[in-house]
PDB file of C-alpha atoms in Angstrom:
ATOM      1  CA  MET Q 183     -19.665   8.335  34.943  1.00 94.00           C
ATOM      2  CA  LEU Q 184     -18.359  12.514  33.707  1.00 97.00           C
ATOM      3  CA  LEU Q 185     -19.978  14.825  34.769  1.00 98.00           C
ATOM      4  CA  VAL Q 186     -19.377  18.368  33.697  1.00 98.00           C
ATOM      5  CA  GLU Q 187     -20.446  21.331  34.651  1.00 97.00           C
ATOM      6  CA  ASP Q 188     -18.826  24.891  35.188  1.00 96.00           C
ATOM      7  CA  ASP Q 189     -21.376  26.181  37.772  1.00 95.00           C
ATOM      8  CA  LEU Q 190     -19.904  24.588  40.839  1.00 96.00           C
ATOM      9  CA  ILE Q 191     -22.993  24.404  43.462  1.00 95.00           C
ATOM     10  CA  LEU Q 192     -24.583  22.233  40.259  1.00 94.00           C
ATOM     11  CA  SER Q 193     -21.260  20.203  40.052  1.00 96.00           C
ATOM     12  CA  GLU Q 194     -21.809  19.560  43.893  1.00 97.00           C
ATOM     13  CA  THR Q 195     -25.752  19.717  43.820  1.00 95.00           C
ATOM     14  CA  LEU Q 196     -25.702  16.645  40.716  1.00 95.00           C
ATOM     15  CA  GLY Q 197     -22.432  14.747  42.006  1.00 96.00           C
ATOM     16  CA  GLU Q 198     -24.275  14.011  45.355  1.00 96.00           C
ATOM     17  CA  LEU Q 199     -27.343  13.281  43.927  1.00 95.00           C
ATOM     18  CA  LEU Q 200     -25.787  10.758  41.622  1.00 95.00           C
ATOM     19  CA  VAL Q 201     -23.417   8.982  44.324  1.00 96.00           C
ATOM     20  CA  ASP Q 202     -26.490   9.204  46.402  1.00 95.00           C
ATOM     21  CA  ALA Q 203     -28.147   6.879  42.873  1.00 94.00           C
ATOM     22  CA  GLY Q 204     -25.201   5.344  42.886  1.00 93.00           C
ATOM     23  CA  TRP Q 205     -22.351   6.026  40.788  1.00 94.00           C
ATOM     24  CA  THR Q 206     -19.481   6.981  40.582  1.00 94.00           C
ATOM     25  CA  VAL Q 207     -18.654  10.322  38.952  1.00 96.00           C
ATOM     26  CA  VAL Q 208     -15.312  12.642  38.215  1.00 96.00           C
ATOM     27  CA  ARG Q 209     -16.268  15.202  38.164  1.00 97.00           C
ATOM     28  CA  ALA Q 210     -14.727  18.416  35.525  1.00 98.00           C
ATOM     29  CA  PRO Q 211     -16.290  22.868  35.227  1.00 98.00           C
ATOM     30  CA  ASP Q 212     -15.077  22.012  30.986  1.00 98.00           C
ATOM     31  CA  GLY Q 213     -14.952  20.557  28.096  1.00 97.00           C
ATOM     32  CA  ALA Q 214     -10.880  20.775  27.947  1.00 97.00           C
ATOM     33  CA  GLN Q 215     -10.541  19.267  31.840  1.00 98.00           C
ATOM     34  CA  ALA Q 216     -12.467  16.722  30.691  1.00 98.00           C
ATOM     35  CA  LEU Q 217     -10.918  15.356  28.141  1.00 97.00           C
ATOM     36  CA  SER Q 218      -8.164  15.572  30.100  1.00 96.00           C
ATOM     37  CA  MET Q 219      -8.952  13.563  32.609  1.00 95.00           C
ATOM     38  CA  ILE Q 220     -10.092  11.003  30.346  1.00 93.00           C
ATOM     39  CA  SER Q 221      -6.924  10.449  29.470  1.00 89.00           C
ATOM     40  CA  PHE Q 222      -5.972   9.319  32.980  1.00 90.00           C
ATOM     41  CA  MET Q 223      -8.932   7.267  33.387  1.00 89.00           C
ATOM     42  CA  GLU Q 224      -8.194   3.333  34.308  1.00 88.00           C
ATOM     43  CA  ASP Q 225     -12.617   3.086  33.091  1.00 90.00           C
ATOM     44  CA  ARG Q 226     -13.764   5.146  30.138  1.00 91.00           C
ATOM     45  CA  PRO Q 227     -16.739   7.140  31.741  1.00 94.00           C
ATOM     46  CA  THR Q 228     -19.556   4.939  31.211  1.00 92.00           C
ATOM     47  CA  VAL Q 229     -22.072   8.027  30.728  1.00 95.00           C
ATOM     48  CA  VAL Q 230     -21.275  11.633  30.517  1.00 96.00           C
ATOM     49  CA  ILE Q 231     -23.651  14.654  31.637  1.00 97.00           C
ATOM     50  CA  THR Q 232     -22.210  17.586  30.438  1.00 95.00           C
ATOM     51  CA  ASP Q 233     -24.243  20.902  30.803  1.00 94.00           C
ATOM     52  CA  TYR Q 234     -24.307  22.898  27.018  1.00 89.00           C
ATOM     53  CA  HIS Q 235     -22.947  26.655  28.240  1.00 90.00           C
ATOM     54  CA  LEU Q 236     -18.889  25.262  29.044  1.00 94.00           C
ATOM     55  CA  PRO Q 237     -16.497  27.961  29.168  1.00 96.00           C
ATOM     56  CA  ASP Q 238     -14.771  26.672  26.344  1.00 97.00           C
ATOM     57  CA  MET Q 239     -16.955  24.746  24.184  1.00 95.00           C
ATOM     58  CA  ASP Q 240     -19.994  24.212  24.016  1.00 89.00           C
ATOM     59  CA  GLY Q 241     -21.689  20.337  24.773  1.00 88.00           C
ATOM     60  CA  ALA Q 242     -21.914  19.610  21.203  1.00 86.00           C
ATOM     61  CA  ARG Q 243     -18.185  20.244  20.256  1.00 91.00           C
ATOM     62  CA  LEU Q 244     -17.797  18.130  23.488  1.00 94.00           C
ATOM     63  CA  GLY Q 245     -19.151  15.544  21.956  1.00 92.00           C
ATOM     64  CA  GLN Q 246     -17.703  14.832  18.987  1.00 92.00           C
ATOM     65  CA  GLU Q 247     -14.308  15.706  20.913  1.00 95.00           C
ATOM     66  CA  LEU Q 248     -15.157  12.293  23.089  1.00 95.00           C
ATOM     67  CA  ARG Q 249     -15.869  10.196  20.056  1.00 93.00           C
ATOM     68  CA  ARG Q 250     -12.640  11.643  18.709  1.00 94.00           C
ATOM     69  CA  VAL Q 251     -10.539   9.859  21.731  1.00 94.00           C
ATOM     70  CA  GLY Q 252     -12.215   6.916  21.580  1.00 92.00           C
ATOM     71  CA  VAL Q 253     -15.391   7.696  24.788  1.00 93.00           C
ATOM     72  CA  THR Q 254     -18.786   6.175  23.003  1.00 91.00           C
ATOM     73  CA  ALA Q 255     -20.534   6.116  26.453  1.00 92.00           C
ATOM     74  CA  PRO Q 256     -23.696   8.458  26.217  1.00 92.00           C
ATOM     75  CA  VAL Q 257     -23.788  11.883  25.992  1.00 92.00           C
ATOM     76  CA  LEU Q 258     -26.637  14.019  28.048  1.00 92.00           C
ATOM     77  CA  VAL Q 259     -26.391  17.976  27.534  1.00 90.00           C
ATOM     78  CA  LEU Q 260     -28.008  20.018  30.138  1.00 90.00           C
ATOM     79  CA  THR Q 261     -29.028  23.372  28.194  1.00 85.00           C
ATOM     80  CA  GLY Q 262     -31.567  26.495  29.985  1.00 80.00           C
ATOM     81  CA  LEU Q 263     -31.911  26.469  26.134  1.00 72.00           C
ATOM     82  CA  ALA Q 264     -31.333  24.147  22.719  1.00 64.00           C
ATOM     83  CA  ASP Q 265     -30.910  25.322  19.641  1.00 67.00           C
ATOM     84  CA  GLN Q 266     -30.089  23.901  16.580  1.00 64.00           C
ATOM     85  CA  VAL Q 267     -26.700  22.955  16.576  1.00 63.00           C
ATOM     86  CA  LEU Q 268     -27.766  21.465  19.626  1.00 70.00           C
ATOM     87  CA  HIS Q 269     -30.061  19.507  17.955  1.00 74.00           C
ATOM     88  CA  ASP Q 270     -28.228  19.028  15.174  1.00 71.00           C
ATOM     89  CA  ALA Q 271     -25.889  17.997  17.176  1.00 74.00           C
ATOM     90  CA  GLN Q 272     -28.333  14.960  18.522  1.00 76.00           C
ATOM     91  CA  GLU Q 273     -29.540  13.715  15.328  1.00 79.00           C
ATOM     92  CA  THR Q 274     -25.850  13.013  14.449  1.00 76.00           C
ATOM     93  CA  GLY Q 275     -25.357  10.767  17.366  1.00 79.00           C
ATOM     94  CA  LEU Q 276     -23.122  13.319  18.934  1.00 77.00           C
ATOM     95  CA  ILE Q 277     -25.492  14.335  22.384  1.00 84.00           C
ATOM     96  CA  GLN Q 278     -28.502  11.202  22.827  1.00 85.00           C
ATOM     97  CA  LYS Q 279     -30.232  13.799  24.759  1.00 85.00           C
ATOM     98  CA  ILE Q 280     -30.934  17.173  25.420  1.00 83.00           C
ATOM     99  CA  LEU Q 281     -32.571  17.800  29.013  1.00 87.00           C
ATOM    100  CA  PRO Q 282     -33.841  20.848  30.032  1.00 83.00           C
ATOM    101  CA  LYS Q 283     -32.383  23.138  33.537  1.00 85.00           C
ATOM    102  CA  PRO Q 284     -33.916  22.865  35.301  1.00 86.00           C
ATOM    103  CA  VAL Q 285     -34.254  19.221  35.290  1.00 88.00           C
ATOM    104  CA  THR Q 286     -35.978  16.879  38.089  1.00 90.00           C
ATOM    105  CA  LYS Q 287     -33.865  14.069  40.695  1.00 92.00           C
ATOM    106  CA  ASP Q 288     -36.907  12.275  38.780  1.00 93.00           C
ATOM    107  CA  VAL Q 289     -36.028  13.306  34.991  1.00 92.00           C
ATOM    108  CA  LEU Q 290     -31.991  12.966  35.281  1.00 93.00           C
ATOM    109  CA  LEU Q 291     -32.150   9.186  36.824  1.00 93.00           C
ATOM    110  CA  LYS Q 292     -35.099   7.252  34.419  1.00 93.00           C
ATOM    111  CA  GLU Q 293     -33.255   9.514  31.290  1.00 91.00           C
ATOM    112  CA  LEU Q 294     -30.164   7.841  32.434  1.00 91.00           C
ATOM    113  CA  ASN Q 295     -31.655   4.649  32.842  1.00 89.00           C
ATOM    114  CA  GLY Q 296     -32.652   5.031  29.213  1.00 89.00           C
ATOM    115  CA  CYS Q 297     -29.245   5.582  27.675  1.00 85.00           C
ATOM    116  CA  LEU Q 298     -27.758   2.589  29.598  1.00 84.00           C
ATOM    117  CA  ALA Q 299     -30.627  -0.468  28.595  1.00 83.00           C
ATOM    118  CA  LEU Q 300     -30.164   1.903  24.594  1.00 77.00           C
ATOM    119  CA  ARG Q 301     -26.191   1.105  25.467  1.00 74.00           C
ATOM    120  CA  ASP Q 302     -27.172  -2.533  27.036  1.00 76.00           C
ATOM    121  CA  ARG Q 303     -29.025  -3.320  23.320  1.00 74.00           C
ATOM    122  CA  SER Q 304     -26.325  -2.281  21.181  1.00 66.00           C
ATOM    123  CA  SER Q 305     -23.940  -5.349  23.588  1.00 47.00           C
ATOM    124  CA  GLU Q 306     -21.448  -2.989  25.063  1.00 47.00           C
ATOM    125  CA  PRO Q 307     -20.331  -3.577  28.069  1.00 46.00           C
ATOM    126  CA  SER Q 308     -21.405  -1.601  31.099  1.00 47.00           C
ATOM    127  CA  ALA Q 309     -19.033  -0.895  34.022  1.00 48.00           C
ATOM    128  CA  GLU Q 310     -21.829  -0.007  36.097  1.00 49.00           C
ATOM    129  CA  PRO Q 311     -25.569  -1.137  36.506  1.00 46.00           C
ATOM    130  CA  PRO Q 312     -28.930   0.388  35.636  1.00 46.00           C
ATOM    131  CA  LEU Q 313     -29.924   2.765  38.824  1.00 44.00           C
ATOM    132  CA  PRO Q 314     -32.932   0.783  40.879  1.00 39.00           C
ATOM    133  CA  HIS Q 315     -36.278   0.912  40.142  1.00 34.00           C
ATOM    134  CA  SER Q 316     -37.252   2.816  43.492  1.00 34.00           C
ATOM    135  CA  MET Q 317     -34.616   5.625  42.155  1.00 35.00           C
ATOM    136  CA  GLU Q 318     -37.475   6.686  39.727  1.00 35.00           C
ATOM    137  CA  SER Q 319     -40.128   7.391  42.082  1.00 32.00           C
ATOM    138  CA  THR Q 320     -42.875   9.833  41.151  1.00 31.00           C
ATOM    139  CA  ASN Q 321     -42.901  12.383  44.196  1.00 32.00           C
ATOM    140  CA  SER Q 322     -44.186  15.666  42.556  1.00 31.00           C
ATOM    141  CA  LEU Q 323     -42.381  17.405  45.426  1.00 35.00           C
ATOM    142  CA  ASN Q 324     -38.767  16.920  43.853  1.00 44.00           C
ATOM    143  CA  PRO Q 325     -37.318  19.674  43.438  1.00 50.00           C
ATOM    144  CA  SER Q 326     -35.686  21.344  40.510  1.00 57.00           C
ATOM    145  CA  ILE Q 327     -32.164  21.376  39.210  1.00 66.00           C
ATOM    146  CA  GLY Q 328     -30.221  24.235  37.881  1.00 64.00           C
ATOM    147  CA  SER Q 329     -32.435  25.990  37.947  1.00 55.00           C
TER     148      SER Q 329
END
């Protein structure tokens, strides 16, 4: 998994949550570094989570650049506000999901599972298994991430 987030605290928090859920996470602070890291990765990421507002490009443009370099993984975008450009990118398939900030652990993990299930139905091989259903608790005390 590739996690692109310029907020260091949020990046660390999300990274730890995802590692605890069984993911291997590679983090980048902006789009350019994410694209650079992909060229050195032995395996392509199975999913990408990115902030929409990055210092050097937005999440829609990152989705476009990822496709240009051959990354076919689902792209989930975290944002404090969704705009028409972001929705247009989702409609064209550059972005699979828009998640509002703050996002809860339960919602994030559920959406990751959903994206992987869609990808698996398209017969693309999976390097990482879907998250166990036990990770999808309905704990109402689940704190939000990215507020």
